Amino acid sequence: MGEILQRLVVQSTLELDRAFVEAEAVTSSPKTHRFAQTATQIVDAGTKLSLNGRIVPLAWKQWQVGGVIRTGISDVGVQQLFGLELLSTRNWTRQPIQWFSNPLSTPLVLVAHHRDAYRYLDITEFAQQVGWQFQAQGDTLALTSVAARLETIREETQPWGFRIILDLDRPTPWHVSRSPSEGVIILDAIANPSLIEQFTPLEPVEDEGDGEDEEVEGDEKDNEALDNQPTIQVETNQTQSTIGVSIPEGLQLHVFSLPNPNRLVIELRPDAMVEKDILWAPGIWWRQRTVTLADTRFLVVWLEVDPKNPQVKLKPIWSNPTTQVGTAPLIKTAQLWNAAAAINGGFFNRNNQLPLGAIRRDGRWYSGPILNRGAIAWTDQHQFKFGRLSLEETLTTATGERLPILFLNSGYVQAGISRYTPEWGATYTPLTDNEMISVVQNNQITAQLSGGVAGEESFFIPVNGYLLTHRGGDPSVTANSLTIGTKVQIEQKTLPIEFNNYPHILGAGPLLLQNRQIVLDAKAENFSHAFAQQSAIRSAIGITANGTLIIAAMHNRVGGKGPNLTETAQLMQQLGAVDALNLDGGSSTGLYLGGHLLDRSPYTAARVHNGLGLFRPTFP
């Protein structure tokens, strides 16, 4: 296989040079880009791959050049679903890979190019050499390959953990799904029956015992030692084998391939991060490595984004464009908005799926800020502001009465008046019992309604106005001020006032950095003491002194839990940020690029309400 890869490198060099020159021309002018897209005719495209009968989500396209049909597959998908390791590159049109090849030899380089939200790798020659065949079937690209034979499984104990070696008779696609306690490797290979028998866990046998507790102390110690050993389970069918591996506490899963002989190597070690520095697109770097704080190392995956690049735009995104009610996997939300990259955003209520923080897009408040919490704001002219944010609204009547509005389009509940506009959605459903709802159309009270029991009835929000809802206290006080026919006006300003000048805002918190200094104050932003002290997986966003955005997912420290908030601030400093904001974290953390999560298995990521989307130009 190593010779084949080397031969492919030589054969494709001239083509790669030509592709790079053409790609440079494409990025220089929209007219050139349109011409190139016309000359390269797309013949098929879709979002699913059938890998020897197993359906997986994957963006693909086929196009025709000089009478030849070529096949491109999204780059992150190639890595996650085929096992091709993407290596560091400073040229976004060339992607070196490692797949059953010598890590010390010159890697195979695939041509890469962008269309809409994806970076596609041209695998036409590569697929021919390894014996893969493709056939477009509507939205699905069917790939068939000859199944390998899984001949032996070897286990080794290492000073740093454990190594499991799968011996194969030929290279084969493989992918990994992982959770904190278990890894599952699916490979297109048929296992020898003896392996299945050898690595099928025995059914537990109940110990009837004899009442002599002191005699089982040694057995308990032996069992504790066994608990730190990984267990392996093998299942197979006519085309695929599934290897289940338990992951001892403090260790992480790392899987890679080697040639001569062909092997799949599974390592369980505390520092499983593969370092990457990939220029994914003009203005977008994908980086990942272990970052050191004092004597502790953290696994960090992040994007460095040049917002001044004309091919990069930033916007808030949420799970359903028509309403602020709902959650979804970040992958689905990013694809719904056609974002090239995304990170989860602000907080929300998991029970009623409503936002708890600022979401402003194109000057419109879809959800207002709460509790003076941290936020990031920006303009389309690449100006950014980080700070703690409040929104002050006052309802004034024709008689001069002034009523404070506590919250705008928010799932946060307090006694007083809140306001809901069409940005919230078509309807509002009361969040507490016995709310009094005033309907405002064309700046005039047109109806007074009783909200009844919370969650039972929905009320239409007028497109030419809004709803006012009064919670708690004596609703008759507000009712007397807002009788039908009363003229009203809204006064609105942000605090600090500078936030008024930014059309896009995303709130979360706490604020981590300002002007290179750690300004963390969870109590000032009304976060609980428990939240402020916990160690957890984190998401954060920051900006460097030269205006580069840092969009980061920070996972567990080597051998332990994720960072606390102070460590999160320090990690953002290490990445170069001078201003930074903590985002929602834990199971919500997710960093998306080109169709897939970079930092974790999608099976371990929770549904989220909103996020920050990164967009590239869309061409017809």
XYZ file of C-alpha atoms in Angstrom:
620
model
C 0.000 0.000 0.000
C 2.888 2.393 0.764
C 4.170 2.062 -2.824
C 0.709 2.827 -4.194
C 0.493 5.999 -2.123
C 3.940 7.111 -3.255
C 3.009 6.487 -6.882
C -0.161 8.521 -6.432
C 1.871 11.424 -5.052
C 4.069 11.502 -8.160
C 1.194 11.024 -10.589
C -0.931 13.796 -9.098
C 1.740 16.499 -8.629
C 1.079 18.314 -11.928
C -2.664 18.118 -11.413
C -2.299 19.528 -7.897
C -0.183 22.422 -9.164
C -2.784 23.207 -11.817
C -5.622 22.973 -9.260
C -3.808 25.321 -6.906
C -3.285 27.952 -9.612
C -6.947 27.684 -10.645
C -8.083 27.910 -7.020
C -6.057 31.055 -6.484
C -7.779 32.581 -9.507
C -11.177 31.482 -8.222
C -10.764 33.328 -4.923
C -9.683 36.549 -6.603
C -12.973 37.415 -8.300
C -16.644 36.450 -8.045
C -16.809 36.498 -11.841
C -13.889 34.080 -12.051
C -15.562 31.871 -9.467
C -18.786 31.743 -11.463
C -16.885 30.920 -14.624
C -15.002 28.124 -12.875
C -18.221 26.662 -11.503
C -19.731 26.680 -14.991
C -16.675 25.035 -16.552
C -16.740 22.367 -13.823
C -20.236 20.962 -14.213
C -21.799 19.424 -11.090
C -23.561 16.219 -12.110
C -24.620 14.822 -8.704
C -24.526 15.853 -5.049
C -25.974 14.648 -1.774
C -25.731 14.400 2.016
C -25.571 10.636 2.674
C -23.075 7.865 2.038
C -23.834 4.158 1.914
C -20.592 2.548 3.040
C -21.009 -1.100 2.075
C -24.662 -0.809 3.068
C -24.164 1.280 6.216
C -25.795 4.725 5.815
C -23.880 7.655 7.321
C -24.335 11.446 6.967
C -21.708 12.830 4.605
C -21.669 15.661 2.052
C -20.450 14.589 -1.383
C -20.568 15.739 -4.961
C -19.588 14.503 -8.394
C -18.573 16.761 -11.257
C -17.406 16.331 -14.812
C -14.079 17.602 -16.152
C -13.091 16.781 -19.705
C -15.562 13.916 -19.886
C -14.299 12.351 -16.614
C -16.601 12.039 -13.582
C -14.757 13.020 -10.429
C -15.868 12.421 -6.833
C -15.371 14.740 -3.866
C -16.201 14.030 -0.224
C -16.226 16.512 2.668
C -12.828 16.525 4.329
C -13.834 16.142 7.986
C -16.180 13.347 6.948
C -13.335 11.572 5.142
C -11.366 11.591 8.389
C -14.174 10.594 10.704
C -15.903 7.989 8.537
C -13.045 6.499 6.474
C -10.144 6.819 8.889
C -8.023 9.056 6.627
C -6.000 11.241 9.007
C -5.891 14.860 7.839
C -2.398 16.258 8.356
C -1.351 19.858 8.885
C -1.232 22.076 5.808
C -0.746 25.754 5.013
C -2.390 25.403 1.594
C -6.161 25.049 1.667
C -6.193 23.573 -1.863
C -3.922 20.671 -0.866
C -4.708 18.219 1.918
C -2.017 15.694 2.938
C -3.416 12.515 4.456
C -2.171 9.413 6.235
C -3.977 6.094 5.736
C -2.201 2.765 6.141
C 0.976 4.619 5.207
C 4.311 5.217 6.926
C 4.084 8.378 9.059
C 7.733 9.114 8.221
C 7.260 8.938 4.450
C 5.975 11.649 2.117
C 2.183 11.688 2.523
C -0.359 11.473 -0.247
C -1.833 14.901 -1.016
C -5.416 15.241 -2.215
C -6.807 18.220 -4.135
C -9.260 20.218 -2.019
C -11.785 22.826 -3.052
C -14.792 24.580 -1.554
C -18.403 24.803 -2.541
C -20.859 26.513 -0.224
C -20.296 25.288 3.356
C -18.026 22.315 2.610
C -14.422 21.607 1.693
C -14.336 18.617 -0.647
C -11.402 16.283 -1.179
C -11.086 14.809 -4.682
C -10.631 11.100 -4.011
C -11.108 9.904 -7.596
C -7.620 8.433 -8.177
C -7.254 7.365 -4.553
C -10.503 5.365 -4.702
C -9.422 3.671 -7.921
C -6.097 2.616 -6.437
C -7.615 1.121 -3.267
C -10.457 -0.600 -5.120
C -13.427 1.524 -4.037
C -16.374 1.919 -6.396
C -18.971 4.718 -6.283
C -22.502 4.997 -7.598
C -24.825 7.964 -7.078
C -28.327 6.967 -5.945
C -30.319 10.156 -5.457
C -29.140 11.868 -2.266
C -26.930 8.887 -1.404
C -23.502 7.973 -2.721
C -23.077 4.203 -2.548
C -19.504 3.062 -1.903
C -18.516 -0.571 -2.155
C -15.169 -2.076 -1.267
C -13.752 -5.546 -0.762
C -13.949 -6.395 2.923
C -10.650 -6.992 4.646
C -9.993 -9.948 6.928
C -9.417 -9.243 10.604
C -6.858 -11.904 11.389
C -5.682 -11.326 14.963
C -6.119 -8.954 17.882
C -3.120 -8.332 20.109
C -3.055 -6.541 23.451
C -0.110 -4.727 25.001
C 0.314 -2.940 28.308
C 2.374 0.236 28.007
C 3.820 2.601 30.647
C 1.295 5.231 29.500
C -1.730 2.912 29.157
C -2.781 0.173 26.744
C -2.376 -0.679 23.080
C -4.617 -2.991 21.040
C -3.462 -4.016 17.559
C -5.822 -5.305 14.870
C -3.967 -7.210 12.144
C -5.604 -6.912 8.712
C -4.848 -8.484 5.354
C -5.511 -5.202 3.480
C -6.350 -1.528 4.123
C -10.021 -0.897 4.809
C -12.299 2.014 5.816
C -12.894 2.443 9.538
C -14.442 4.966 11.876
C -14.676 5.567 15.598
C -17.537 6.505 17.888
C -16.557 7.367 21.430
C -17.967 8.261 24.806
C -16.007 8.920 28.029
C -16.235 5.255 29.015
C -16.377 3.331 25.726
C -15.057 3.408 22.196
C -16.614 1.607 19.231
C -14.553 1.022 16.084
C -16.447 -0.102 12.980
C -14.295 -1.413 10.136
C -15.102 -3.024 6.815
C -13.519 -6.339 7.705
C -14.677 -9.848 8.515
C -13.305 -11.276 11.748
C -12.152 -14.841 12.118
C -14.737 -16.829 14.137
C -12.123 -17.598 16.765
C -11.732 -13.876 17.506
C -15.442 -13.457 18.099
C -15.396 -16.321 20.554
C -12.228 -15.076 22.222
C -13.449 -11.521 22.722
C -17.090 -12.070 23.627
C -17.466 -11.219 27.339
C -18.718 -14.048 29.508
C -22.099 -13.656 31.153
C -21.631 -12.645 34.802
C -22.079 -15.494 37.270
C -23.792 -14.751 40.543
C -21.645 -15.457 43.592
C -23.792 -17.253 46.140
C -21.226 -16.534 48.884
C -20.727 -18.254 52.177
C -21.158 -15.394 54.610
C -17.429 -14.999 55.257
C -16.875 -11.356 54.344
C -13.263 -11.297 55.497
C -12.294 -13.969 52.969
C -13.206 -11.891 49.882
C -10.914 -8.934 50.584
C -8.200 -10.238 48.243
C -10.770 -10.897 45.514
C -11.994 -7.314 45.770
C -8.479 -6.005 45.228
C -8.105 -8.249 42.197
C -11.410 -6.945 40.841
C -10.246 -3.345 41.309
C -7.176 -4.110 39.198
C -9.344 -5.719 36.537
C -11.553 -2.616 36.459
C -8.549 -0.633 35.202
C -8.011 -3.044 32.318
C -9.843 -2.404 29.053
C -12.301 -5.034 27.922
C -12.736 -5.910 24.250
C -15.795 -7.239 22.483
C -15.955 -8.274 18.811
C -19.025 -8.619 16.616
C -19.086 -9.271 12.881
C -21.438 -9.713 9.950
C -20.900 -10.410 6.265
C -19.085 -7.121 5.555
C -18.182 -5.371 8.821
C -16.750 -5.929 12.259
C -17.460 -3.889 15.361
C -14.835 -3.646 18.084
C -16.053 -2.373 21.452
C -13.374 -1.199 23.888
C -13.994 0.024 27.424
C -11.939 3.093 28.339
C -10.418 3.091 31.855
C -10.851 6.286 33.860
C -8.285 8.959 33.058
C -7.483 7.546 29.604
C -8.625 8.526 26.129
C -9.014 6.726 22.830
C -6.642 7.207 19.898
C -6.924 5.086 16.730
C -4.589 5.136 13.711
C -3.443 2.871 10.887
C -0.007 1.515 9.866
C 1.257 -0.404 6.796
C 3.496 -3.425 6.167
C 1.751 -5.322 7.660
C -1.580 -3.497 7.609
C -2.673 -2.728 11.149
C -5.253 -0.685 12.988
C -3.794 0.485 16.296
C -6.012 1.389 19.242
C -4.283 3.260 22.045
C -5.752 4.130 25.430
C -3.621 6.892 26.875
C -4.048 10.116 28.869
C -2.801 12.364 26.023
C -4.613 11.192 22.905
C -4.742 14.549 21.086
C -3.395 14.586 17.499
C -1.950 18.039 16.789
C -3.268 19.819 13.695
C -2.710 23.149 11.970
C -4.881 23.099 8.850
C -5.669 26.123 6.708
C -9.217 25.000 5.989
C -10.240 27.984 3.871
C -9.013 31.530 3.250
C -9.249 33.173 6.661
C -10.046 29.972 8.616
C -7.469 27.845 10.482
C -8.363 24.581 12.225
C -5.982 23.938 15.101
C -5.845 21.383 17.886
C -3.224 20.492 20.449
C -2.493 19.954 24.114
C -2.119 23.318 25.884
C -0.136 23.529 29.123
C -1.100 25.534 32.212
C 1.491 25.194 34.994
C 1.759 21.416 35.494
C -1.581 20.614 33.822
C -2.287 19.899 30.158
C -5.642 20.457 28.462
C -6.966 19.139 25.151
C -8.066 22.118 23.061
C -9.598 22.317 19.574
C -10.130 25.755 18.071
C -10.669 27.795 14.943
C -8.721 30.939 14.173
C -10.836 33.175 11.966
C -9.867 36.353 10.151
C -13.150 38.317 10.124
C -11.600 40.860 7.749
C -11.445 38.219 5.028
C -14.255 39.008 2.558
C -15.153 35.315 2.385
C -15.989 35.152 6.113
C -19.207 36.358 7.780
C -20.419 35.792 11.366
C -24.052 35.562 12.470
C -25.983 34.138 15.453
C -27.918 30.975 14.618
C -30.614 29.028 16.476
C -32.440 25.735 16.137
C -35.548 26.985 14.332
C -35.433 30.211 12.265
C -39.177 30.781 12.708
C -39.334 30.620 16.516
C -37.197 30.931 19.630
C -38.734 27.748 21.037
C -36.737 24.591 20.494
C -33.364 22.875 20.577
C -31.455 20.711 18.101
C -28.022 19.120 17.654
C -25.494 21.787 16.665
C -24.758 19.824 13.478
C -28.400 20.108 12.384
C -28.625 23.801 13.238
C -25.424 24.650 11.367
C -26.593 22.737 8.293
C -30.049 24.338 8.476
C -28.449 27.792 8.216
C -25.812 26.563 5.730
C -22.964 27.593 8.048
C -19.454 26.408 7.213
C -18.466 26.432 10.889
C -20.229 26.964 14.210
C -19.870 26.762 17.963
C -22.607 26.443 20.556
C -23.629 29.778 22.039
C -25.572 31.036 25.035
C -27.579 29.411 27.802
C -31.122 28.094 27.611
C -33.707 26.212 29.635
C -33.511 22.516 28.718
C -37.036 21.862 29.973
C -38.985 24.442 27.967
C -36.208 24.923 25.360
C -36.232 28.718 25.630
C -33.242 31.086 25.407
C -31.683 32.666 28.497
C -29.543 35.411 27.057
C -28.914 37.873 24.268
C -29.421 36.974 20.604
C -29.362 39.939 18.227
C -29.049 39.533 14.473
C -29.136 42.302 11.856
C -30.256 44.795 14.487
C -33.263 42.739 15.651
C -33.541 41.336 19.176
C -34.595 37.696 18.959
C -33.828 37.262 22.652
C -32.862 39.981 25.110
C -29.980 39.930 27.596
C -30.489 38.936 31.220
C -28.734 39.545 34.547
C -25.983 41.828 33.179
C -24.130 38.845 31.782
C -21.218 38.788 29.354
C -21.745 39.168 25.614
C -19.874 39.535 22.346
C -21.069 42.119 19.816
C -19.875 42.838 16.288
C -20.556 44.728 13.086
C -20.274 43.655 9.466
C -17.284 46.012 9.272
C -15.277 43.728 11.615
C -15.630 45.775 14.795
C -15.987 43.709 17.998
C -16.931 44.465 21.578
C -16.814 42.232 24.663
C -18.512 43.283 27.897
C -21.340 42.790 30.356
C -24.659 43.739 28.809
C -28.096 44.862 29.966
C -31.097 46.088 27.997
C -33.295 48.792 29.467
C -36.829 49.143 28.071
C -39.526 51.497 29.292
C -43.167 51.598 28.200
C -44.568 55.131 28.177
C -48.269 55.945 27.895
C -49.969 58.986 26.399
C -50.590 60.243 29.942
C -46.853 60.165 30.722
C -46.886 57.040 32.860
C -43.653 55.034 32.639
C -43.611 51.259 33.169
C -40.350 49.286 33.233
C -40.133 46.237 30.963
C -37.874 43.660 32.589
C -37.189 41.247 29.728
C -37.528 41.117 25.958
C -38.230 37.828 24.146
C -36.823 35.781 27.016
C -37.360 32.476 28.755
C -36.215 34.072 32.010
C -39.104 34.616 34.410
C -39.503 37.284 37.096
C -42.470 39.171 38.512
C -43.155 42.229 36.360
C -43.698 43.062 32.686
C -42.017 41.222 29.802
C -42.392 41.907 26.088
C -42.651 39.480 23.147
C -42.271 40.615 19.538
C -42.643 38.753 16.212
C -38.932 37.860 16.445
C -39.949 35.439 19.210
C -42.205 33.586 16.781
C -45.817 33.579 15.656
C -47.205 32.873 19.129
C -46.411 33.208 22.819
C -47.332 30.542 25.394
C -47.513 31.760 29.018
C -44.648 30.591 31.225
C -46.490 31.126 34.537
C -50.077 30.830 35.731
C -52.503 33.724 35.463
C -50.432 36.088 33.358
C -52.248 39.177 32.116
C -51.514 39.752 28.422
C -51.890 43.108 26.679
C -51.980 43.109 22.886
C -50.268 46.108 21.246
C -50.834 46.950 17.569
C -49.571 50.085 15.872
C -48.526 51.476 19.280
C -51.995 51.077 20.797
C -53.466 48.616 23.308
C -56.064 46.616 21.381
C -56.920 43.782 23.800
C -56.510 42.497 27.370
C -56.356 38.711 27.732
C -55.998 36.233 30.577
C -53.113 33.797 30.132
C -54.743 31.091 32.251
C -52.715 28.012 33.188
C -49.077 28.066 32.102
C -48.351 26.138 28.918
C -51.962 25.418 27.971
C -52.861 28.143 25.455
C -50.866 30.081 22.877
C -51.511 33.693 21.897
C -50.750 35.195 18.491
C -48.150 37.943 18.416
C -49.322 40.702 16.033
C -46.965 41.340 13.127
C -47.535 45.077 13.556
C -46.921 45.097 17.300
C -46.130 42.915 20.295
C -47.493 41.329 23.463
C -46.945 42.593 27.002
C -47.284 39.992 29.729
C -47.545 40.854 33.412
C -46.401 38.136 35.834
C -46.956 38.079 39.586
C -48.210 40.831 41.854
C -51.571 42.506 41.253
C -52.302 42.482 37.475
C -55.078 45.011 37.940
C -52.463 47.731 38.582
C -51.031 47.235 35.100
C -54.513 46.724 33.612
C -55.625 50.130 34.866
C -52.657 51.763 33.135
C -53.032 49.834 29.896
C -56.717 49.992 29.087
C -57.853 49.259 25.549
C -57.206 52.236 23.289
C -54.228 53.525 25.309
C -51.401 54.869 23.140
C -47.953 53.541 24.098
C -44.335 53.928 23.041
C -41.186 51.908 23.749
C -37.952 53.519 24.859
C -34.946 51.211 24.546
C -31.216 51.440 25.218
C -28.374 49.089 25.989
C -26.068 49.403 28.955
C -23.295 50.185 28.204
C -24.699 52.451 25.518
C -21.968 51.432 23.009
C -23.686 48.089 22.431
C -26.443 49.987 20.581
C -24.046 50.377 17.645
C -23.606 46.628 17.075
C -26.214 44.801 14.939
C -25.077 41.324 16.030
C -24.866 40.219 19.686
C -24.586 36.835 21.379
C -24.804 36.605 25.156
C -23.516 33.913 27.518
C -20.986 34.480 30.345
C -19.141 34.973 32.457
C -16.883 37.521 30.777
C -13.334 36.142 30.952
C -10.879 38.705 29.564
C -10.834 42.407 28.782
C -7.738 44.232 27.554
C -5.562 41.174 28.315
C -6.701 41.080 31.962
C -8.766 38.358 33.617
C -12.029 40.057 34.685
C -13.908 36.923 35.730
C -16.714 37.723 38.208
C -19.369 35.021 38.103
C -21.223 36.492 41.077
C -21.619 39.866 39.353
C -23.313 38.052 36.449
C -25.642 36.145 38.814
C -24.137 32.715 38.263
C -24.359 30.284 41.163
C -21.380 29.485 43.373
C -21.523 25.844 42.224
C -21.370 26.907 38.577
C -18.445 29.214 39.269
C -16.416 26.469 40.961
C -17.039 23.452 38.768
C -14.565 21.914 36.340
C -16.178 21.020 33.024
C -15.808 20.926 29.273
C -15.914 24.530 28.028
C -16.661 26.612 24.952
C -15.257 30.121 24.618
C -14.742 32.886 22.084
C -12.113 35.602 22.070
C -10.206 38.032 19.896
C -6.478 38.662 19.542
C -4.675 41.998 19.421
C -4.601 41.865 15.595
C -8.332 41.108 15.314
C -8.244 37.327 14.811
C -11.172 35.464 16.379
C -10.442 32.455 18.594
C -13.392 30.016 18.707
C -12.440 27.208 21.098
C -13.666 23.960 22.634
C -11.699 22.912 25.731
C -12.013 19.347 26.881
C -10.635 17.357 29.791
C -7.197 17.887 31.217
C -4.820 14.964 30.784
C -5.943 12.433 33.377
C -8.771 14.561 34.798
C -11.741 16.868 34.310
C -12.129 19.938 32.140
C -11.031 23.461 33.107
C -12.671 25.664 35.700
C -13.558 29.227 34.705
C -10.228 30.701 35.795
C -8.373 28.050 33.819
C -10.643 28.757 30.840
C -9.597 32.407 30.958
C -5.933 31.407 31.224
C -6.263 29.001 28.292
C -7.767 31.756 26.149
C -4.788 33.926 27.082
C -2.491 31.098 26.001
C -4.265 30.978 22.637
C -3.594 34.696 22.193
C -6.911 36.293 23.169
C -6.987 39.779 24.707
C -10.797 39.780 25.154
C -12.785 36.597 25.753
C -16.212 35.289 26.753
C -17.248 31.955 28.225
C -20.083 30.224 26.353
C -22.431 27.446 27.447
C -20.389 24.315 28.142
C -20.483 20.741 29.409
C -22.568 18.516 27.175
C -23.553 21.611 25.143
C -19.984 22.207 23.952
C -19.514 21.517 20.257
C -17.229 22.898 17.548
C -18.552 22.280 14.034
C -16.698 22.485 10.734
C -17.674 21.301 7.261
C -20.506 19.000 8.273
C -19.111 17.418 11.442
C -18.072 18.083 15.040
C -14.321 18.435 15.455
C -14.045 18.041 19.205
C -16.298 15.144 20.189
C -18.546 12.370 18.976
C -21.990 13.724 18.029
C -23.501 10.970 20.181
C -22.102 12.657 23.309
C -23.212 16.204 22.402
C -26.479 17.527 23.804
C -29.058 19.487 21.834
C -28.570 23.251 22.057
C -30.725 26.297 21.452
C -28.339 28.677 19.703
C -24.816 29.219 18.489
C -22.461 31.357 16.451
C -22.354 30.548 12.737
C -19.500 31.262 10.354
C -20.527 31.676 6.734
C -18.698 31.630 3.423
C -20.060 33.017 0.117
C -22.663 30.883 -1.647
C -22.360 30.551 -5.413
C -25.037 29.144 -7.735
